[in-house]
């Protein structure tokens, strides 16, 4: 059974810092990995999708990497801003079990002005 | 192209009533997923549907819960005889295909009183 873990559970940093969020998964049999952000009381916004054959994806100040063999992904946020404060979730699309998305518990990020 | 639309955004039901949650996927998307999020918890998979077919309902309680995605119209998640423990945010996601980017709606927040 696939399990996804995100560390740390919460992170607070001053504005302007670069930071890294971690995601690990137990079964490397995945089709892809997706990073989302969720603001309080809101839905999920897709940030980046990395297919299993890819190593990284970039979108603006965000860069996500994937090491499928070791079961790890990182989300790098450059020059953090208060507007980046949210909960960040990673999810893997599993090969076993009808290709559903399995989510981690999320990292709650606070950027202090 | 409108995003994934869920309605209602908020739903209050008394114990024993029925709750009916609707999800219209993004245009052209035929894959729909339902997730439940309890306060301070992660997203738990409930059911994965394609048009007129249930692909995986392994996360859905065996009793009182049902889902459909008819040929025409939105996907419906139906909860019969609601109990207080059903209070949660219910999110719907859609994707173009089984291995493409998933997009989420804003969710329906169900409160059972």
Short mmCIF file of N, CA and C in Angstrom, two decimals, chain B:
data_model
loop_
_atom_site.label_atom_id
_atom_site.label_comp_id
_atom_site.label_asym_id
_atom_site.label_seq_id
_atom_site.Cartn_x
_atom_site.Cartn_y
_atom_site.Cartn_z
N UNK B 1 -12.22 28.32 -20.28
CA UNK B 1 -12.52 26.97 -19.80
C UNK B 1 -12.67 27.02 -18.29
N UNK B 2 -13.90 26.88 -17.83
CA UNK B 2 -14.13 26.94 -16.41
C UNK B 2 -13.44 25.76 -15.73
N UNK B 3 -13.10 25.96 -14.47
CA UNK B 3 -12.48 24.90 -13.71
C UNK B 3 -13.51 23.89 -13.26
N UNK B 4 -13.09 23.04 -12.33
CA UNK B 4 -14.00 22.06 -11.76
C UNK B 4 -15.00 22.78 -10.86
N UNK B 5 -16.25 22.55 -11.10
CA UNK B 5 -17.29 23.27 -10.36
C UNK B 5 -18.00 22.33 -9.41
N UNK B 6 -18.03 22.73 -8.15
CA UNK B 6 -18.75 21.93 -7.16
C UNK B 6 -19.86 22.77 -6.55
N UNK B 7 -20.98 22.16 -6.34
CA UNK B 7 -22.06 22.85 -5.61
C UNK B 7 -22.89 21.86 -4.83
N UNK B 8 -23.44 22.32 -3.71
CA UNK B 8 -23.24 23.66 -3.17
C UNK B 8 -21.87 23.79 -2.50
N UNK B 9 -21.47 25.00 -2.20
CA UNK B 9 -20.20 25.21 -1.49
C UNK B 9 -20.34 24.83 -0.01
N UNK B 10 -21.49 25.11 0.53
CA UNK B 10 -21.77 24.76 1.93
C UNK B 10 -23.13 24.09 1.98
N UNK B 11 -23.20 23.05 2.81
CA UNK B 11 -24.44 22.28 2.92
C UNK B 11 -24.63 21.89 4.37
N UNK B 12 -25.78 22.23 4.92
CA UNK B 12 -26.12 21.85 6.29
C UNK B 12 -27.27 20.86 6.23
N UNK B 13 -27.09 19.75 6.91
CA UNK B 13 -28.13 18.72 6.96
C UNK B 13 -28.32 18.26 8.39
N UNK B 14 -29.56 17.92 8.71
CA UNK B 14 -29.84 17.31 10.02
C UNK B 14 -29.54 15.83 9.94
N UNK B 15 -29.20 15.26 11.08
CA UNK B 15 -28.96 13.82 11.13
C UNK B 15 -30.13 13.05 10.54
N UNK B 16 -29.81 12.09 9.69
CA UNK B 16 -30.85 11.28 9.07
C UNK B 16 -31.28 11.76 7.71
N UNK B 17 -30.92 12.99 7.34
CA UNK B 17 -31.30 13.49 6.01
C UNK B 17 -30.30 12.99 4.97
N UNK B 18 -30.61 13.31 3.73
CA UNK B 18 -29.72 12.94 2.63
C UNK B 18 -28.92 14.15 2.17
N UNK B 19 -27.66 13.93 1.82
CA UNK B 19 -26.83 14.99 1.24
C UNK B 19 -26.48 14.59 -0.19
N UNK B 20 -26.61 15.55 -1.08
CA UNK B 20 -26.31 15.30 -2.48
C UNK B 20 -25.31 16.36 -2.95
N UNK B 21 -24.12 15.93 -3.32
CA UNK B 21 -23.05 16.83 -3.71
C UNK B 21 -22.80 16.67 -5.21
N UNK B 22 -22.64 17.81 -5.87
CA UNK B 22 -22.49 17.77 -7.33
C UNK B 22 -21.12 18.25 -7.76
N UNK B 23 -20.65 17.67 -8.84
CA UNK B 23 -19.34 18.04 -9.39
C UNK B 23 -19.41 18.03 -10.90
N UNK B 24 -19.11 19.18 -11.50
CA UNK B 24 -19.00 19.26 -12.96
C UNK B 24 -17.52 19.33 -13.30
N UNK B 25 -16.99 18.34 -13.99
CA UNK B 25 -15.56 18.35 -14.31
C UNK B 25 -15.23 19.42 -15.34
N UNK B 26 -13.95 19.64 -15.52
CA UNK B 26 -13.51 20.57 -16.56
C UNK B 26 -13.97 20.02 -17.92
N UNK B 27 -14.17 20.92 -18.85
CA UNK B 27 -14.64 20.54 -20.17
C UNK B 27 -13.70 19.54 -20.80
N UNK B 28 -14.25 18.46 -21.29
CA UNK B 28 -13.44 17.45 -21.95
C UNK B 28 -12.88 16.38 -21.03
N UNK B 29 -12.99 16.59 -19.72
CA UNK B 29 -12.47 15.61 -18.77
C UNK B 29 -13.50 14.52 -18.51
N UNK B 30 -13.04 13.27 -18.59
CA UNK B 30 -13.97 12.17 -18.37
C UNK B 30 -13.62 11.35 -17.12
N UNK B 31 -12.58 11.79 -16.39
CA UNK B 31 -12.17 11.07 -15.18
C UNK B 31 -12.46 11.96 -13.98
N UNK B 32 -13.19 11.43 -13.03
CA UNK B 32 -13.60 12.18 -11.85
C UNK B 32 -13.23 11.42 -10.58
N UNK B 33 -12.75 12.14 -9.59
CA UNK B 33 -12.33 11.56 -8.32
C UNK B 33 -13.01 12.34 -7.19
N UNK B 34 -13.40 11.64 -6.15
CA UNK B 34 -13.94 12.28 -4.95
C UNK B 34 -13.02 11.99 -3.77
N UNK B 35 -12.77 13.04 -2.99
CA UNK B 35 -11.93 12.93 -1.80
C UNK B 35 -12.67 13.57 -0.63
N UNK B 36 -12.34 13.11 0.58
CA UNK B 36 -12.90 13.69 1.79
C UNK B 36 -11.75 14.22 2.65
N UNK B 37 -11.96 15.38 3.23
CA UNK B 37 -10.95 15.97 4.10
C UNK B 37 -11.60 16.34 5.43
N UNK B 38 -11.15 15.68 6.48
CA UNK B 38 -11.61 16.02 7.82
C UNK B 38 -10.74 17.14 8.37
N UNK B 39 -11.25 17.93 9.32
CA UNK B 39 -10.46 19.04 9.87
C UNK B 39 -9.08 18.58 10.34
N UNK B 40 -8.08 19.30 9.92
CA UNK B 40 -6.69 19.03 10.31
C UNK B 40 -6.18 17.66 9.84
N UNK B 41 -6.84 17.08 8.85
CA UNK B 41 -6.39 15.80 8.31
C UNK B 41 -6.15 15.92 6.82
N UNK B 42 -5.51 14.92 6.26
CA UNK B 42 -5.22 14.91 4.83
C UNK B 42 -6.41 14.52 4.01
N UNK B 43 -6.21 14.49 2.70
CA UNK B 43 -7.27 14.09 1.78
C UNK B 43 -7.30 12.57 1.64
N UNK B 44 -8.48 12.02 1.83
CA UNK B 44 -8.65 10.57 1.72
C UNK B 44 -9.46 10.24 0.48
N UNK B 45 -8.93 9.37 -0.33
CA UNK B 45 -9.60 8.94 -1.55
C UNK B 45 -10.91 8.23 -1.23
N UNK B 46 -11.93 8.54 -2.00
CA UNK B 46 -13.20 7.85 -1.84
C UNK B 46 -13.53 7.00 -3.07
N UNK B 47 -13.60 7.64 -4.24
CA UNK B 47 -14.07 6.91 -5.42
C UNK B 47 -13.53 7.57 -6.67
N UNK B 48 -13.32 6.72 -7.70
CA UNK B 48 -12.80 7.16 -9.00
C UNK B 48 -13.81 6.67 -10.04
N UNK B 49 -14.29 7.62 -10.87
CA UNK B 49 -15.29 7.27 -11.86
C UNK B 49 -14.87 7.77 -13.24
N UNK B 50 -15.27 7.04 -14.24
CA UNK B 50 -15.29 7.52 -15.61
C UNK B 50 -16.74 7.55 -16.04
N UNK B 51 -16.99 8.14 -17.17
CA UNK B 51 -18.37 8.27 -17.62
C UNK B 51 -19.11 6.94 -17.52
N UNK B 52 -20.15 6.94 -16.71
CA UNK B 52 -21.06 5.81 -16.52
C UNK B 52 -20.42 4.59 -15.84
N UNK B 53 -19.17 4.71 -15.41
CA UNK B 53 -18.51 3.57 -14.77
C UNK B 53 -17.84 3.96 -13.47
N UNK B 54 -17.94 3.10 -12.48
CA UNK B 54 -17.16 3.23 -11.25
C UNK B 54 -15.91 2.39 -11.42
N UNK B 55 -14.74 3.04 -11.38
CA UNK B 55 -13.48 2.35 -11.60
C UNK B 55 -12.93 1.79 -10.29
N UNK B 56 -13.00 2.61 -9.24
CA UNK B 56 -12.44 2.20 -7.95
C UNK B 56 -13.23 2.90 -6.86
N UNK B 57 -13.91 2.14 -6.04
CA UNK B 57 -14.66 2.73 -4.92
C UNK B 57 -14.13 2.20 -3.60
N UNK B 58 -12.86 1.84 -3.57
CA UNK B 58 -12.28 1.21 -2.39
C UNK B 58 -12.24 2.12 -1.17
N UNK B 59 -12.32 3.44 -1.37
CA UNK B 59 -12.26 4.35 -0.25
C UNK B 59 -13.62 4.79 0.27
N UNK B 60 -14.65 4.28 -0.32
CA UNK B 60 -15.98 4.73 0.04
C UNK B 60 -16.62 3.76 1.04
N UNK B 61 -17.23 4.28 2.11
CA UNK B 61 -17.93 3.40 3.05
C UNK B 61 -18.97 2.56 2.32
N UNK B 62 -19.11 1.32 2.77
CA UNK B 62 -19.99 0.38 2.06
C UNK B 62 -21.45 0.77 2.18
N UNK B 63 -21.80 1.42 3.26
CA UNK B 63 -23.20 1.76 3.48
C UNK B 63 -23.38 3.28 3.41
N UNK B 64 -24.50 3.67 2.97
CA UNK B 64 -24.99 5.06 2.94
C UNK B 64 -24.36 5.93 1.86
N UNK B 65 -23.22 5.56 1.35
CA UNK B 65 -22.53 6.38 0.36
C UNK B 65 -22.65 5.76 -1.03
N UNK B 66 -22.89 6.61 -2.02
CA UNK B 66 -22.90 6.14 -3.40
C UNK B 66 -22.44 7.28 -4.30
N UNK B 67 -21.96 6.92 -5.48
CA UNK B 67 -21.49 7.93 -6.43
C UNK B 67 -21.87 7.49 -7.83
N UNK B 68 -22.08 8.49 -8.67
CA UNK B 68 -22.37 8.21 -10.07
C UNK B 68 -21.80 9.32 -10.93
N UNK B 69 -21.58 8.99 -12.19
CA UNK B 69 -21.12 9.95 -13.18
C UNK B 69 -21.83 9.58 -14.48
N UNK B 70 -23.02 10.13 -14.67
CA UNK B 70 -23.83 9.72 -15.82
C UNK B 70 -23.28 10.25 -17.13
N UNK B 71 -23.82 9.72 -18.20
CA UNK B 71 -23.38 10.14 -19.53
C UNK B 71 -23.58 11.63 -19.72
N UNK B 72 -24.69 12.14 -19.23
CA UNK B 72 -24.96 13.57 -19.29
C UNK B 72 -25.09 14.11 -17.87
N UNK B 73 -24.52 15.28 -17.63
CA UNK B 73 -24.69 15.90 -16.33
C UNK B 73 -23.52 15.68 -15.41
N UNK B 74 -23.61 16.25 -14.20
CA UNK B 74 -22.48 16.21 -13.28
C UNK B 74 -22.34 14.87 -12.58
N UNK B 75 -21.21 14.70 -11.92
CA UNK B 75 -21.04 13.56 -11.03
C UNK B 75 -21.74 13.90 -9.71
N UNK B 76 -22.33 12.90 -9.10
CA UNK B 76 -23.06 13.09 -7.85
C UNK B 76 -22.49 12.17 -6.79
N UNK B 77 -22.19 12.75 -5.63
CA UNK B 77 -21.86 11.95 -4.44
C UNK B 77 -23.05 12.06 -3.51
N UNK B 78 -23.61 10.94 -3.16
CA UNK B 78 -24.83 10.91 -2.37
C UNK B 78 -24.56 10.23 -1.04
N UNK B 79 -24.97 10.91 0.03
CA UNK B 79 -24.82 10.34 1.37
C UNK B 79 -26.21 10.26 1.98
N UNK B 80 -26.64 9.05 2.25
CA UNK B 80 -27.96 8.86 2.85
C UNK B 80 -27.86 8.81 4.37
N UNK B 81 -28.91 9.24 5.03
CA UNK B 81 -29.01 9.15 6.49
C UNK B 81 -27.73 9.66 7.15
N UNK B 82 -27.41 10.91 6.89
CA UNK B 82 -26.15 11.47 7.37
C UNK B 82 -26.05 11.42 8.89
N UNK B 83 -24.79 11.27 9.35
CA UNK B 83 -24.48 11.30 10.78
C UNK B 83 -23.44 12.38 11.01
N UNK B 84 -23.23 12.75 12.28
CA UNK B 84 -22.31 13.84 12.60
C UNK B 84 -20.92 13.57 12.04
N UNK B 85 -20.50 12.32 12.04
CA UNK B 85 -19.17 11.97 11.54
C UNK B 85 -18.98 12.20 10.05
N UNK B 86 -20.07 12.45 9.33
CA UNK B 86 -19.95 12.75 7.89
C UNK B 86 -19.56 14.20 7.65
N UNK B 87 -19.58 15.02 8.69
CA UNK B 87 -19.20 16.42 8.53
C UNK B 87 -17.74 16.51 8.08
N UNK B 88 -17.52 17.13 6.96
CA UNK B 88 -16.18 17.20 6.36
C UNK B 88 -16.27 18.08 5.11
N UNK B 89 -15.10 18.32 4.53
CA UNK B 89 -15.06 18.94 3.21
C UNK B 89 -14.90 17.83 2.18
N UNK B 90 -15.73 17.89 1.15
CA UNK B 90 -15.69 16.88 0.09
C UNK B 90 -15.20 17.57 -1.18
N UNK B 91 -14.12 17.03 -1.72
CA UNK B 91 -13.51 17.62 -2.91
C UNK B 91 -13.66 16.68 -4.09
N UNK B 92 -13.87 17.29 -5.23
CA UNK B 92 -13.93 16.58 -6.49
C UNK B 92 -12.76 17.03 -7.35
N UNK B 93 -12.20 16.10 -8.10
CA UNK B 93 -11.13 16.42 -9.04
C UNK B 93 -11.45 15.79 -10.38
N UNK B 94 -10.91 16.37 -11.43
CA UNK B 94 -11.08 15.76 -12.75
C UNK B 94 -9.76 15.79 -13.50
N UNK B 95 -9.63 14.87 -14.43
CA UNK B 95 -8.45 14.86 -15.31
C UNK B 95 -8.88 14.41 -16.69
N UNK B 96 -8.06 14.79 -17.66
CA UNK B 96 -8.36 14.46 -19.05
C UNK B 96 -8.21 12.95 -19.28
N UNK B 97 -7.19 12.41 -18.68
CA UNK B 97 -6.90 11.00 -18.82
C UNK B 97 -6.38 10.47 -17.49
N UNK B 98 -6.08 9.19 -17.44
CA UNK B 98 -5.74 8.56 -16.15
C UNK B 98 -4.36 8.98 -15.65
N UNK B 99 -3.50 9.55 -16.50
CA UNK B 99 -2.16 9.90 -16.05
C UNK B 99 -1.83 11.36 -16.28
N UNK B 100 -2.86 12.19 -16.43
CA UNK B 100 -2.62 13.61 -16.67
C UNK B 100 -2.95 14.42 -15.42
N UNK B 101 -2.67 15.70 -15.50
CA UNK B 101 -2.81 16.59 -14.35
C UNK B 101 -4.25 16.58 -13.84
N UNK B 102 -4.38 16.50 -12.52
CA UNK B 102 -5.69 16.52 -11.88
C UNK B 102 -5.97 17.93 -11.38
N UNK B 103 -7.21 18.37 -11.58
CA UNK B 103 -7.63 19.70 -11.13
C UNK B 103 -8.78 19.54 -10.14
N UNK B 104 -8.71 20.32 -9.06
CA UNK B 104 -9.68 20.18 -7.99
C UNK B 104 -10.68 21.33 -7.99
N UNK B 105 -11.86 21.02 -7.49
CA UNK B 105 -12.86 22.05 -7.25
C UNK B 105 -12.65 22.70 -5.90
N UNK B 106 -13.52 23.66 -5.56
CA UNK B 106 -13.41 24.40 -4.31
C UNK B 106 -13.97 23.63 -3.13
N UNK B 107 -14.62 22.52 -3.40
CA UNK B 107 -15.11 21.67 -2.32
C UNK B 107 -16.52 22.01 -1.86
N UNK B 108 -17.14 21.05 -1.24
CA UNK B 108 -18.42 21.25 -0.55
C UNK B 108 -18.19 20.93 0.92
N UNK B 109 -18.51 21.91 1.75
CA UNK B 109 -18.35 21.71 3.19
C UNK B 109 -19.69 21.29 3.78
N UNK B 110 -19.72 20.04 4.20
CA UNK B 110 -20.94 19.47 4.75
C UNK B 110 -20.90 19.54 6.27
N UNK B 111 -21.94 20.09 6.83
CA UNK B 111 -22.09 20.13 8.28
C UNK B 111 -23.37 19.39 8.64
N UNK B 112 -23.24 18.41 9.51
CA UNK B 112 -24.41 17.65 9.98
C UNK B 112 -24.72 18.09 11.40
N UNK B 113 -25.95 18.57 11.59
CA UNK B 113 -26.33 19.08 12.92
C UNK B 113 -27.36 18.16 13.56
#
